Amino acid sequence: MSRTRRLALISALGVLLIVVTYTIGISITTRVTEERVRSVLETVRDTTLEGLETWMDDIKRQVTSWARTPSIAREAQILLSYGGTAAQLRAHPSQLAIRATLGPIGMEEHHDGFIILDRYNTVLAASDAGEVGTASILGQHSQYLNALFSGQSFVSNPVRKSSLDSQMAGQATILAGAPIHNTQGTVIAGPVFYIDPKADFSRILQAGRMLRSGETYAVDANGFLVSESRFDEQLRAAGIIASGEDSILNIRVTDPGANLMQGETGLPEQERLPTRVAASLLRRETDSDVSGYNDYRGVRVAGAWTWNDEYNFGIVTETDWDESFANIAAIRPVLILLSLISGAALVGAVVLSNLAEHRERVAQKRYELTVEGAMDAIISFNTAGHITSWNPQAEVIFGWDKTEALGTSLAAQILPDELKERYFRPLQQLQDEKEAVFATQRREYELKRRDGSFFPSEFFLVPYQLGEEKGFSAFIRDVTDIREAERQVARTHQELTESYDATLQGWSTALDLRDNETEGHTQRVTDNALRLAKALGTPEEEQLHIYRGALLHDIGKIGIPDRILLKPGPLDAEEWEVMRMHPVHAYNFLKKIPYLRPALDIPHHHHEKWDGSGYPLGLAGEAIPYAARMFAVVDVWDALTSDRPYRKAWSTQKARAFMSEQRGKHFDPKILDIFLQTLET
């Protein structure tokens, strides 16, 4: 074969290698990017849905608790029995009593008002007197009306509000309602609260916004947007929603057939079909699509979505496709370059004599491409301590331009004192031709910027050798945003914990009032239980569960009818059987709440006795959970030493004598002895 033909064949193989390398590179990059984008979208979608479900479940529990307030049930029964006109109903004294109870709750929880309606959908009471005597908004949403008078609590997705108040008419609201039962257990009425969807509902969704273009939004069963859009301002400018309006319930999630954000003219409204997301959600599907589809603005996006059957809405997380896949466009020149290098390497293996030099140049170029495109600051130093490489991210993080940094000993200025020795010692070892020891694991240090401010960073060193040049590279990542996010998560967790404990305090106070206990009974036994727990050396993590269990020790009395719980005289045998079920009610109620399960021992077992004569299970000795044995002591002590409706408080001496007599019968002897010692101190 002639030299010319060999060169032609090698050149053809070089071109083929270029095409194959480029095609495979683009394919791999696209596939990896698609999986990364899909994973992030699905994670944000699921996290946001979990946050919404938690918030709506909490709202449902709160409304249910308020509906069980005895004074609300009493006033609702009075209004149901009242036969006056709508005007007379508005003037009835029960209106003021109900507003005095529910009004402060609504203000504290940022609600927009409330109504109480009967089973005929007539408003009996309301925060807005103009609604009294009218048909309620639930007439337009029969599924919630039916649920309410079937004994179920509910929280709706955002709906359009109908109201006599012209300022509220037509606005979006979330409805949250719960049934009110009479003493026979029949549903007689129900309070319904109006909740502003622009508050917590939209705030949780807004937390799912990613990058510059991403948004997470909710869609109802009719295909309407039921949360605030990130693009409200642009949508108003484009005339898609009117000035002064927001996107909630004003945008149907359909494909306009053109990019409205770029001023293009879309299809007429009646010709627009649901977007890829809306069509899937209307079929109650969970899915994702990173290949690209048009959203309600006509912008190509990638997204992930899911449907929530309980609350009847869908969650969508989307980002502009161009932004999500910008790395593919950016890497094309690099892939072309790498493909050309590969082809040239094949030709050069035959044509060029200096193959070693060529390979070194290619390696150097790849190194520079990697460093220049890295998201971390990468700074290289030679054995003299002079900077030889300073990538763009180093300019962003530290504030010095590359031209200012190269050739200087800038590292001595950005490192804290405790890190300088670790930096200079390896340099000296390299200069002495010894094996240098480096910190190759990431560690966190405070580094200094040009303006003198410090920031947290992850930092590690690796040696390098390019030709005759030796030195090391520092890989530095600014973790300021990550640490702030961790602090925010910690703050949010603390706020949630405080909210849960405040709710428990409210429950315990309500139970005291309903059970005609002496004022402060629950708080006293809780304080005494904690004091005794500390005296017994109980670990702090268990004291938290003792605190919660003590607050809720009589939560099961929610399930005891008023005719028994509030009976002024002694209970008969049948009534005692019902009363002894309250620890079982407590167990069945609290076991469904994960964070209260460790606190179940006290509500479930505090009426067990050391000799096995207690209830509900008749446990004896150390078979009774430790927390319940301890709490039984402080509960009986408080009962004896507090005034009750049927008797005056016992003296301390009389109470001590009784408690001592019950040692080994009702009470754990060791725990009782420690308790009596604490009384002396």
XYZ file of C-alpha atoms in Angstrom:
681
model
C 0.000 0.000 0.000
C 1.388 3.358 -1.026
C 2.321 6.012 1.523
C -0.460 8.247 0.173
C -3.108 5.568 0.573
C -1.885 4.726 4.096
C -2.101 8.368 5.098
C -5.596 8.603 3.560
C -6.734 5.496 5.501
C -5.260 6.755 8.772
C -6.894 10.145 8.219
C -10.254 8.453 7.557
C -9.886 6.421 10.768
C -8.997 9.626 12.594
C -12.168 11.327 11.328
C -14.254 8.263 12.302
C -12.730 8.313 15.779
C -13.592 12.011 16.103
C -17.266 11.371 15.209
C -17.580 8.337 17.499
C -15.898 10.098 20.436
C -18.117 13.165 20.080
C -21.310 11.088 19.747
C -20.518 8.908 22.751
C -19.456 11.916 24.819
C -22.675 13.793 24.083
C -24.754 10.662 24.755
C -23.097 9.959 28.107
C -23.218 13.587 29.199
C -26.898 13.844 28.258
C -27.795 10.624 30.071
C -25.894 11.560 33.229
C -27.404 15.054 33.234
C -30.914 13.687 32.711
C -30.560 11.335 35.681
C -29.135 14.097 37.867
C -31.911 16.546 36.923
C -34.587 13.873 37.370
C -33.253 12.904 40.792
C -33.143 16.511 41.998
C -36.635 17.284 40.676
C -38.152 14.178 42.258
C -36.416 14.843 45.576
C -37.667 18.451 45.705
C -41.159 17.306 44.650
C -41.367 14.621 47.345
C -39.865 16.845 50.068
C -42.297 19.649 49.262
C -45.287 17.277 49.243
C -44.212 15.874 52.602
C -44.006 19.399 54.008
C -47.491 20.253 52.691
C -48.985 17.012 54.023
C -47.470 17.649 57.464
C -48.816 21.210 57.518
C -52.320 20.177 56.357
C -52.414 17.261 58.819
C -51.513 19.710 61.616
C -54.280 22.080 60.481
C -56.768 19.189 60.495
C -55.731 18.181 64.026
C -55.995 21.780 65.251
C -59.473 22.311 63.772
C -60.653 18.979 65.202
C -59.398 20.032 68.636
C -61.161 23.412 68.425
C -64.426 21.756 67.324
C -64.318 19.638 70.496
C -64.229 22.711 72.754
C -67.261 22.259 75.069
C -68.209 25.955 74.957
C -68.363 25.920 71.142
C -70.599 22.833 71.122
C -72.824 24.418 73.762
C -73.259 27.710 71.913
C -73.823 25.908 68.585
C -76.598 23.849 70.221
C -78.210 27.050 71.509
C -78.168 28.638 68.038
C -79.611 25.463 66.482
C -82.498 25.583 68.952
C -83.126 29.285 68.339
C -85.986 29.935 65.935
C -85.455 33.612 65.118
C -84.869 35.374 61.789
C -81.431 35.834 60.256
C -81.233 39.333 61.736
C -82.191 38.008 65.190
C -79.674 35.181 64.810
C -76.907 37.731 64.090
C -77.796 39.607 67.289
C -77.946 36.507 69.501
C -75.502 36.623 72.475
C -74.004 33.273 71.438
C -72.432 35.016 68.428
C -70.209 37.076 70.741
C -69.328 34.019 72.838
C -68.259 32.035 69.769
C -66.245 34.949 68.340
C -64.542 35.443 71.705
C -63.410 31.806 71.639
C -62.551 31.262 67.968
C -61.512 34.813 67.051
C -58.194 34.829 68.968
C -57.401 31.348 67.613
C -57.867 32.588 64.051
C -55.664 35.636 64.655
C -52.909 33.534 66.220
C -52.969 31.010 63.362
C -53.233 33.708 60.632
C -56.677 32.576 59.514
C -59.012 34.878 57.550
C -62.141 34.076 59.556
C -64.562 31.270 60.330
C -68.167 30.107 60.052
C -70.237 27.533 61.920
C -72.908 25.888 59.794
C -75.724 23.411 60.319
C -76.406 20.295 58.251
C -78.591 22.344 55.876
C -75.563 24.479 54.975
C -76.934 27.548 56.783
C -74.368 29.698 58.587
C -75.226 29.779 62.319
C -72.278 31.933 63.403
C -69.364 33.652 61.691
C -66.471 36.016 62.244
C -68.225 38.196 59.608
C -71.727 38.856 60.885
C -72.938 39.384 57.320
C -72.536 35.668 56.595
C -74.885 34.588 59.424
C -78.141 33.198 58.059
C -76.776 32.727 54.511
C -75.806 29.588 52.627
C -72.146 28.732 53.211
C -69.397 28.227 50.646
C -69.575 24.465 51.282
C -72.738 24.361 49.202
C -70.445 24.741 46.178
C -68.184 21.938 47.450
C -70.571 19.179 48.497
C -67.781 16.661 49.077
C -66.567 18.678 52.066
C -70.129 19.293 53.362
C -70.857 15.558 53.171
C -67.571 14.710 54.876
C -68.254 17.202 57.691
C -71.678 15.783 58.551
C -70.388 12.245 58.216
C -68.143 13.042 61.186
C -64.912 13.685 59.265
C -62.519 16.626 59.545
C -61.145 18.024 56.296
C -58.705 20.509 54.768
C -59.407 21.608 51.175
C -57.064 22.787 48.491
C -57.482 26.492 47.579
C -61.011 27.323 46.310
C -62.798 30.530 45.337
C -64.496 32.171 48.329
C -68.090 33.390 48.166
C -68.887 35.927 50.851
C -71.187 38.823 51.584
C -68.037 40.769 52.320
C -67.206 42.394 48.965
C -63.537 42.628 49.943
C -63.314 38.860 50.270
C -65.721 37.738 47.530
C -63.937 35.838 44.795
C -60.632 35.562 46.672
C -58.897 32.194 47.032
C -59.068 30.469 50.406
C -58.328 27.095 51.987
C -61.205 25.585 53.960
C -60.546 23.603 57.139
C -63.497 22.124 59.001
C -64.362 19.605 61.719
C -67.641 18.208 63.134
C -69.280 19.261 66.396
C -71.004 16.354 68.182
C -73.766 16.504 70.771
C -73.673 14.372 73.902
C -75.218 11.465 71.970
C -72.355 11.563 69.469
C -74.471 12.987 66.614
C -72.940 15.621 64.359
C -75.001 18.796 64.816
C -72.819 21.488 63.256
C -69.292 22.235 62.172
C -66.819 25.125 62.288
C -65.036 25.919 59.020
C -61.962 28.191 58.999
C -60.758 30.289 56.061
C -56.980 30.038 55.577
C -55.001 32.343 53.287
C -53.227 30.156 50.666
C -50.603 32.892 50.203
C -49.297 32.233 53.713
C -47.946 28.821 54.783
C -49.354 26.891 51.790
C -47.486 29.015 49.226
C -44.444 29.428 51.511
C -43.902 25.668 51.624
C -44.220 25.455 47.833
C -41.865 28.405 47.341
C -39.203 26.526 49.318
C -39.109 24.098 46.383
C -37.919 26.701 43.875
C -34.617 25.742 42.259
C -32.048 27.675 40.256
C -33.127 30.953 38.636
C -36.082 29.511 36.717
C -37.437 26.681 38.868
C -40.763 26.672 40.645
C -42.908 24.220 42.603
C -46.661 24.746 42.339
C -49.982 23.010 43.064
C -52.743 22.073 40.581
C -56.362 21.213 41.458
C -58.627 18.536 39.955
C -59.875 21.021 37.336
C -56.380 21.756 36.090
C -56.106 25.222 37.680
C -53.024 26.642 39.394
C -53.867 26.853 43.135
C -50.634 28.405 44.408
C -48.689 31.559 43.678
C -46.589 31.409 40.529
C -42.965 32.494 40.669
C -43.673 34.411 37.470
C -46.693 36.505 38.553
C -44.967 39.766 37.585
C -44.081 38.517 34.086
C -47.566 37.023 33.680
C -49.143 40.408 34.460
C -46.770 42.166 32.076
C -47.771 39.696 29.338
C -51.486 40.285 30.070
C -52.076 36.658 31.086
C -53.455 37.746 34.459
C -54.958 41.131 35.215
C -53.169 43.868 37.128
C -53.716 43.430 40.865
C -54.514 39.716 40.497
C -52.323 36.774 41.353
C -52.108 33.394 39.666
C -54.093 31.396 42.253
C -57.191 29.965 40.488
C -56.660 32.417 37.596
C -54.462 30.226 35.372
C -55.478 26.966 33.757
C -52.409 24.757 33.275
C -52.616 24.435 29.485
C -50.045 24.676 26.689
C -50.458 28.039 24.885
C -48.553 26.710 21.873
C -46.081 29.612 21.971
C -43.597 31.188 24.403
C -45.732 33.906 26.023
C -42.715 35.153 27.999
C -41.070 36.233 24.725
C -44.150 38.075 23.465
C -45.278 35.333 21.095
C -49.007 34.959 20.358
C -50.523 31.777 21.769
C -53.535 29.738 20.716
C -57.048 30.901 21.687
C -57.992 29.711 25.183
C -60.600 27.243 23.899
C -58.033 25.529 21.655
C -55.334 25.005 24.306
C -54.787 21.485 25.615
C -53.557 20.572 29.115
C -49.776 20.566 29.490
C -47.889 17.281 29.800
C -48.043 17.720 33.592
C -51.727 18.684 33.830
C -52.875 15.801 31.609
C -50.918 13.321 33.752
C -52.171 14.794 37.046
C -55.788 14.690 35.857
C -55.203 10.930 35.568
C -53.858 10.961 39.169
C -50.378 9.884 38.052
C -46.894 10.297 39.570
C -44.211 10.823 36.914
C -41.307 12.941 35.674
C -40.124 14.180 32.259
C -36.675 15.614 31.583
C -36.894 15.396 27.788
C -38.592 18.803 27.669
C -42.240 19.909 27.371
C -44.080 23.257 27.397
C -45.484 24.627 30.657
C -48.419 27.053 31.033
C -46.160 29.920 29.876
C -45.165 28.079 26.729
C -41.589 27.720 28.064
C -39.773 24.398 27.598
C -39.209 22.839 31.022
C -38.203 19.615 32.766
C -40.374 18.504 35.656
C -41.570 15.939 38.196
C -45.083 15.704 39.607
C -47.365 13.632 41.834
C -51.029 13.551 42.923
C -52.238 13.578 46.529
C -55.554 11.706 46.818
C -56.275 12.726 50.411
C -56.198 16.463 49.741
C -57.120 16.246 46.039
C -54.331 18.254 44.434
C -51.136 17.709 42.488
C -47.601 18.974 43.175
C -45.328 19.976 40.270
C -41.610 20.858 40.417
C -40.171 22.330 37.197
C -37.095 24.156 35.902
C -36.445 25.720 32.501
C -34.940 22.992 30.300
C -32.281 25.335 28.911
C -31.011 26.159 32.403
C -31.085 22.547 33.623
C -29.155 21.270 30.612
C -26.859 24.248 30.084
C -23.862 22.028 30.809
C -24.499 20.064 27.593
C -24.205 23.191 25.458
C -21.133 24.226 27.432
C -19.427 20.877 27.064
C -19.942 20.542 23.296
C -16.808 22.604 22.467
C -14.844 20.545 24.981
C -16.092 17.283 23.465
C -15.282 18.539 19.974
C -11.818 19.451 21.175
C -11.325 16.083 22.885
C -12.592 14.281 19.775
C -10.214 16.212 17.575
C -7.365 15.455 19.956
C -8.246 11.748 19.862
C -8.292 11.747 16.063
C -5.087 13.731 15.895
C -3.490 11.303 18.359
C -4.286 8.388 16.049
C -2.813 10.169 13.022
C 0.086 11.473 15.055
C 0.945 7.915 16.250
C 1.976 7.181 12.663
C 2.969 10.571 11.328
C 4.629 12.314 14.232
C 7.872 11.145 15.719
C 7.621 13.031 18.999
C 4.666 11.120 20.519
C 5.719 11.643 24.153
C 5.787 15.418 23.762
C 2.370 15.384 22.073
C 0.812 13.326 24.884
C 2.204 15.682 27.507
C 0.627 18.676 25.728
C -2.735 16.898 25.583
C -2.540 16.018 29.305
C -1.701 19.611 30.144
C -4.674 20.848 28.114
C -7.068 18.420 29.786
C -5.811 19.460 33.197
C -6.379 23.127 32.375
C -9.894 22.412 31.071
C -10.747 20.507 34.255
C -9.375 23.230 36.518
C -10.986 26.109 34.619
C -14.416 24.485 34.662
C -14.360 23.263 38.256
C -16.969 24.449 40.772
C -14.296 24.456 43.527
C -11.481 26.969 43.824
C -8.313 25.201 42.632
C -5.010 26.923 43.433
C -1.656 25.391 42.475
C 1.695 26.294 44.116
C 5.252 25.385 43.135
C 7.964 24.408 45.605
C 8.885 28.087 46.074
C 5.353 28.785 47.341
C 4.424 30.854 44.267
C 0.972 30.508 42.722
C 1.098 28.822 39.300
C -2.654 28.273 38.730
C -5.676 30.281 39.877
C -8.983 29.168 38.366
C -12.140 31.312 37.805
C -13.844 29.943 40.918
C -10.849 31.102 43.001
C -11.453 34.618 41.621
C -15.109 34.402 42.705
C -14.391 33.045 46.186
C -11.347 35.114 47.224
C -11.760 38.324 45.194
C -8.316 38.488 43.492
C -8.101 38.303 39.689
C -5.946 35.609 38.125
C -3.475 38.253 36.854
C -3.045 39.588 40.398
C -2.594 36.133 41.941
C -0.179 34.334 39.593
C 3.456 34.408 40.753
C 2.651 35.749 44.231
C 2.770 34.082 47.652
C -0.879 34.880 48.200
C -1.469 31.604 50.048
C 0.175 33.051 53.168
C -2.542 35.744 53.205
C -5.610 33.518 52.816
C -4.636 30.799 55.314
C -5.360 31.021 59.059
C -2.384 30.689 61.408
C -3.203 27.099 62.392
C -3.045 26.008 58.744
C 0.189 27.752 57.688
C 2.480 25.115 59.202
C 0.629 22.366 57.318
C 1.162 24.383 54.136
C 4.855 25.317 54.457
C 6.103 21.930 55.756
C 5.172 19.933 52.565
C 6.720 22.689 50.426
C 10.017 22.353 52.280
C 9.883 18.567 51.946
C 9.423 18.893 48.169
C 12.343 21.312 47.955
C 14.523 18.819 49.880
C 13.508 16.045 47.416
C 11.772 14.172 50.218
C 8.368 12.493 50.133
C 5.839 15.120 51.202
C 2.964 14.334 53.577
C -0.359 15.995 52.733
C -3.831 16.243 54.251
C -5.682 14.361 51.501
C -9.006 14.238 53.363
C -11.363 17.206 53.302
C -11.210 19.341 56.423
C -13.063 22.486 57.316
C -11.217 25.764 57.930
C -12.025 29.454 58.076
C -10.254 31.153 55.138
C -9.883 34.886 54.445
C -11.133 36.855 51.422
C -9.573 39.927 49.869
C -11.914 42.214 51.843
C -10.697 40.694 55.134
C -13.840 38.678 55.840
C -13.635 34.994 56.765
C -15.761 32.159 55.391
C -16.092 28.411 56.127
C -14.489 26.104 53.571
C -13.704 22.479 52.892
C -9.999 22.251 52.060
C -7.488 19.573 51.048
C -4.087 19.364 49.298
C -2.721 16.965 46.678
C 0.754 16.887 45.075
C 1.289 17.204 41.328
C 4.096 17.019 38.815
C 3.815 18.400 35.253
C 7.046 17.794 33.414
C 9.827 19.188 35.556
C 7.462 21.324 37.613
C 6.529 19.995 41.049
C 4.187 21.424 43.643
C 0.720 20.860 45.050
C -2.864 21.927 44.407
C -5.351 23.134 46.992
C -8.997 22.237 46.392
C -11.224 24.705 48.260
C -15.010 24.707 48.454
C -16.991 27.620 49.954
C -19.591 25.973 52.245
C -21.194 29.173 53.552
C -24.577 28.384 51.962
C -24.439 24.764 53.126
C -23.749 25.726 56.750
C -26.514 28.361 56.658
C -28.920 25.749 55.273
C -27.943 23.384 58.110
C -28.582 26.124 60.664
C -31.944 26.869 59.043
C -32.909 23.195 59.218
C -31.928 23.145 62.906
C -33.972 26.299 63.570
C -36.968 24.861 61.719
C -36.720 21.626 63.700
C -36.597 23.580 66.952
C -39.619 25.670 65.912
C -41.582 22.535 65.023
C -40.682 20.916 68.344
C -41.784 24.040 70.237
C -45.028 24.162 68.212
C -45.749 20.503 68.993
C -45.092 21.026 72.706
C -47.265 24.156 72.719
C -50.048 22.084 71.148
C -49.636 19.493 73.908
C -49.897 22.290 76.495
C -53.145 23.398 74.860
C -54.532 19.872 74.888
C -53.682 19.411 78.549
C -55.299 22.732 79.518
C -58.456 21.819 77.585
C -58.588 18.439 79.330
C -58.247 20.073 82.772
C -61.178 22.364 81.987
C -63.372 19.566 80.630
C -62.656 17.200 83.523
C -63.437 19.867 86.174
C -59.958 19.291 87.613
C -58.488 21.872 89.934
C -56.779 24.638 88.026
C -53.207 23.790 87.062
C -53.445 20.039 87.841
C -51.713 18.919 84.661
C -48.920 21.490 84.918
C -48.286 20.609 88.583
C -48.061 16.867 87.997
C -45.842 17.501 84.975
C -43.457 19.683 87.012
C -43.435 17.176 89.885
C -42.853 14.264 87.499
C -39.807 15.992 86.016
C -38.502 16.856 89.475
C -38.864 13.228 90.582
C -37.291 11.965 87.332
C -34.207 14.094 87.969
C -34.003 12.853 91.559
C -34.121 9.268 90.261
C -31.293 9.989 87.798
C -33.448 9.523 84.698
C -31.495 10.316 81.464
C -32.387 13.687 79.911
C -33.680 12.185 76.653
C -36.193 10.104 78.649
C -37.242 13.169 80.657
C -38.599 14.733 77.439
C -40.928 11.740 76.931
C -41.943 11.855 80.605
C -42.785 15.559 80.160
C -44.998 14.868 77.149
C -46.577 11.782 78.686
C -47.412 13.733 81.865
C -49.030 16.552 79.882
C -51.227 14.011 78.076
C -51.791 11.550 80.916
C -55.593 11.957 80.765
C -55.912 12.541 76.982
C -57.988 9.363 76.798
C -60.832 11.128 78.658
C -61.664 12.731 75.318
C -63.383 9.416 74.591
C -65.437 9.404 77.829
C -69.025 10.789 77.457
C -69.775 13.967 79.399
C -72.615 12.256 81.256
C -70.014 10.010 82.936
C -66.964 12.286 83.078
C -68.916 15.236 84.524
C -71.332 13.261 86.700
C -71.542 15.041 90.094
C -72.196 11.888 92.094
C -70.472 8.501 92.375
C -70.261 6.291 89.261
C -72.055 2.938 89.113
C -70.291 -0.279 88.061
C -71.205 0.079 84.391
C -70.029 3.709 84.335
C -66.737 2.711 85.970
C -66.168 0.172 83.193
C -66.499 3.001 80.666
C -64.269 5.324 82.715
C -61.521 2.684 83.019
C -61.294 2.629 79.216
C -59.667 6.095 79.068
C -56.067 4.727 79.172
C -56.965 2.476 76.222
C -58.431 5.463 74.351
C -55.187 7.341 75.049
C -53.103 4.496 73.641
C -55.202 4.175 70.465
C -55.128 7.935 69.925
C -51.413 8.595 70.564
C -49.897 5.490 68.924
C -50.761 6.996 65.517
C -48.527 10.020 66.204
C -44.883 8.915 65.721
C -43.198 11.544 67.878
C -45.558 10.782 70.831
C -45.103 6.987 70.805
C -42.175 7.099 73.287
C -44.469 9.039 75.669
C -47.263 6.403 75.637
C -46.274 4.643 78.890
C -47.762 7.304 81.179
C -51.165 7.824 79.428
C -51.566 4.039 78.984
C -50.348 2.665 82.319
C -50.510 5.361 85.014
C -53.510 3.624 86.680
C -51.650 0.298 87.054
C -50.732 -0.626 90.644
C -47.628 -2.320 92.049
C -49.704 -5.234 93.417
C -51.454 -5.840 90.065
C -54.882 -4.489 91.091
C -54.830 -1.537 88.668
C -56.092 -1.128 85.120
C -56.299 -1.397 82.110
C -54.006 -4.498 81.889
C -53.556 -5.414 85.555
C -49.758 -5.260 85.326
C -47.736 -5.765 88.508
C -44.266 -4.855 89.821
C -41.584 -3.975 87.283
C -43.829 -5.183 84.456
C -45.373 -1.724 84.776
C -43.289 0.696 82.674
C -40.873 2.798 84.731
C -42.362 6.153 83.656
C -45.898 5.035 84.612
C -44.750 3.810 88.072
C -43.049 7.116 88.712
C -45.982 9.218 87.466
C -48.542 7.285 89.538
C -46.828 8.612 92.680
C -46.983 12.313 91.721
C -50.507 11.978 90.257
C -51.984 10.534 93.463
C -50.048 13.055 95.599
C -51.488 15.979 93.633
C -55.007 14.507 93.812
C -54.755 14.195 97.600
C -53.221 17.625 98.272
C -55.466 19.667 95.933
C -59.003 20.956 96.443
C -61.585 18.992 94.487
C -65.277 19.808 93.896
C -66.281 17.012 96.265
C -63.679 17.581 99.055
C -60.975 19.863 100.432
C -57.279 19.116 100.010
C -55.655 16.817 102.548
C -52.890 18.060 104.741
C -49.327 17.114 103.840
C -49.062 14.914 106.938
C -52.267 12.999 106.119
C -51.263 12.577 102.488
C -47.786 11.280 103.465
C -49.362 8.753 105.809
C -51.703 7.475 103.105
C -48.944 7.251 100.524
C -46.693 5.351 102.949
C -49.526 2.917 103.699
C -49.789 2.234 99.916
C -46.066 1.408 99.669
C -45.780 -1.951 97.882
C -49.522 -1.943 97.143
C -50.222 0.958 94.836
C -46.683 2.324 94.515
C -43.189 1.089 93.665
C -41.461 1.165 97.102
C -38.130 2.541 95.838
C -39.727 5.312 93.795
C -42.064 6.278 96.649
C -39.139 6.502 99.103
C -37.231 8.871 96.793
C -40.372 10.976 96.260
C -40.989 11.369 99.998
C -37.330 12.369 100.449
C -37.745 15.103 97.829
C -40.651 16.523 99.833
C -38.306 17.040 102.779
C -35.858 19.056 100.633
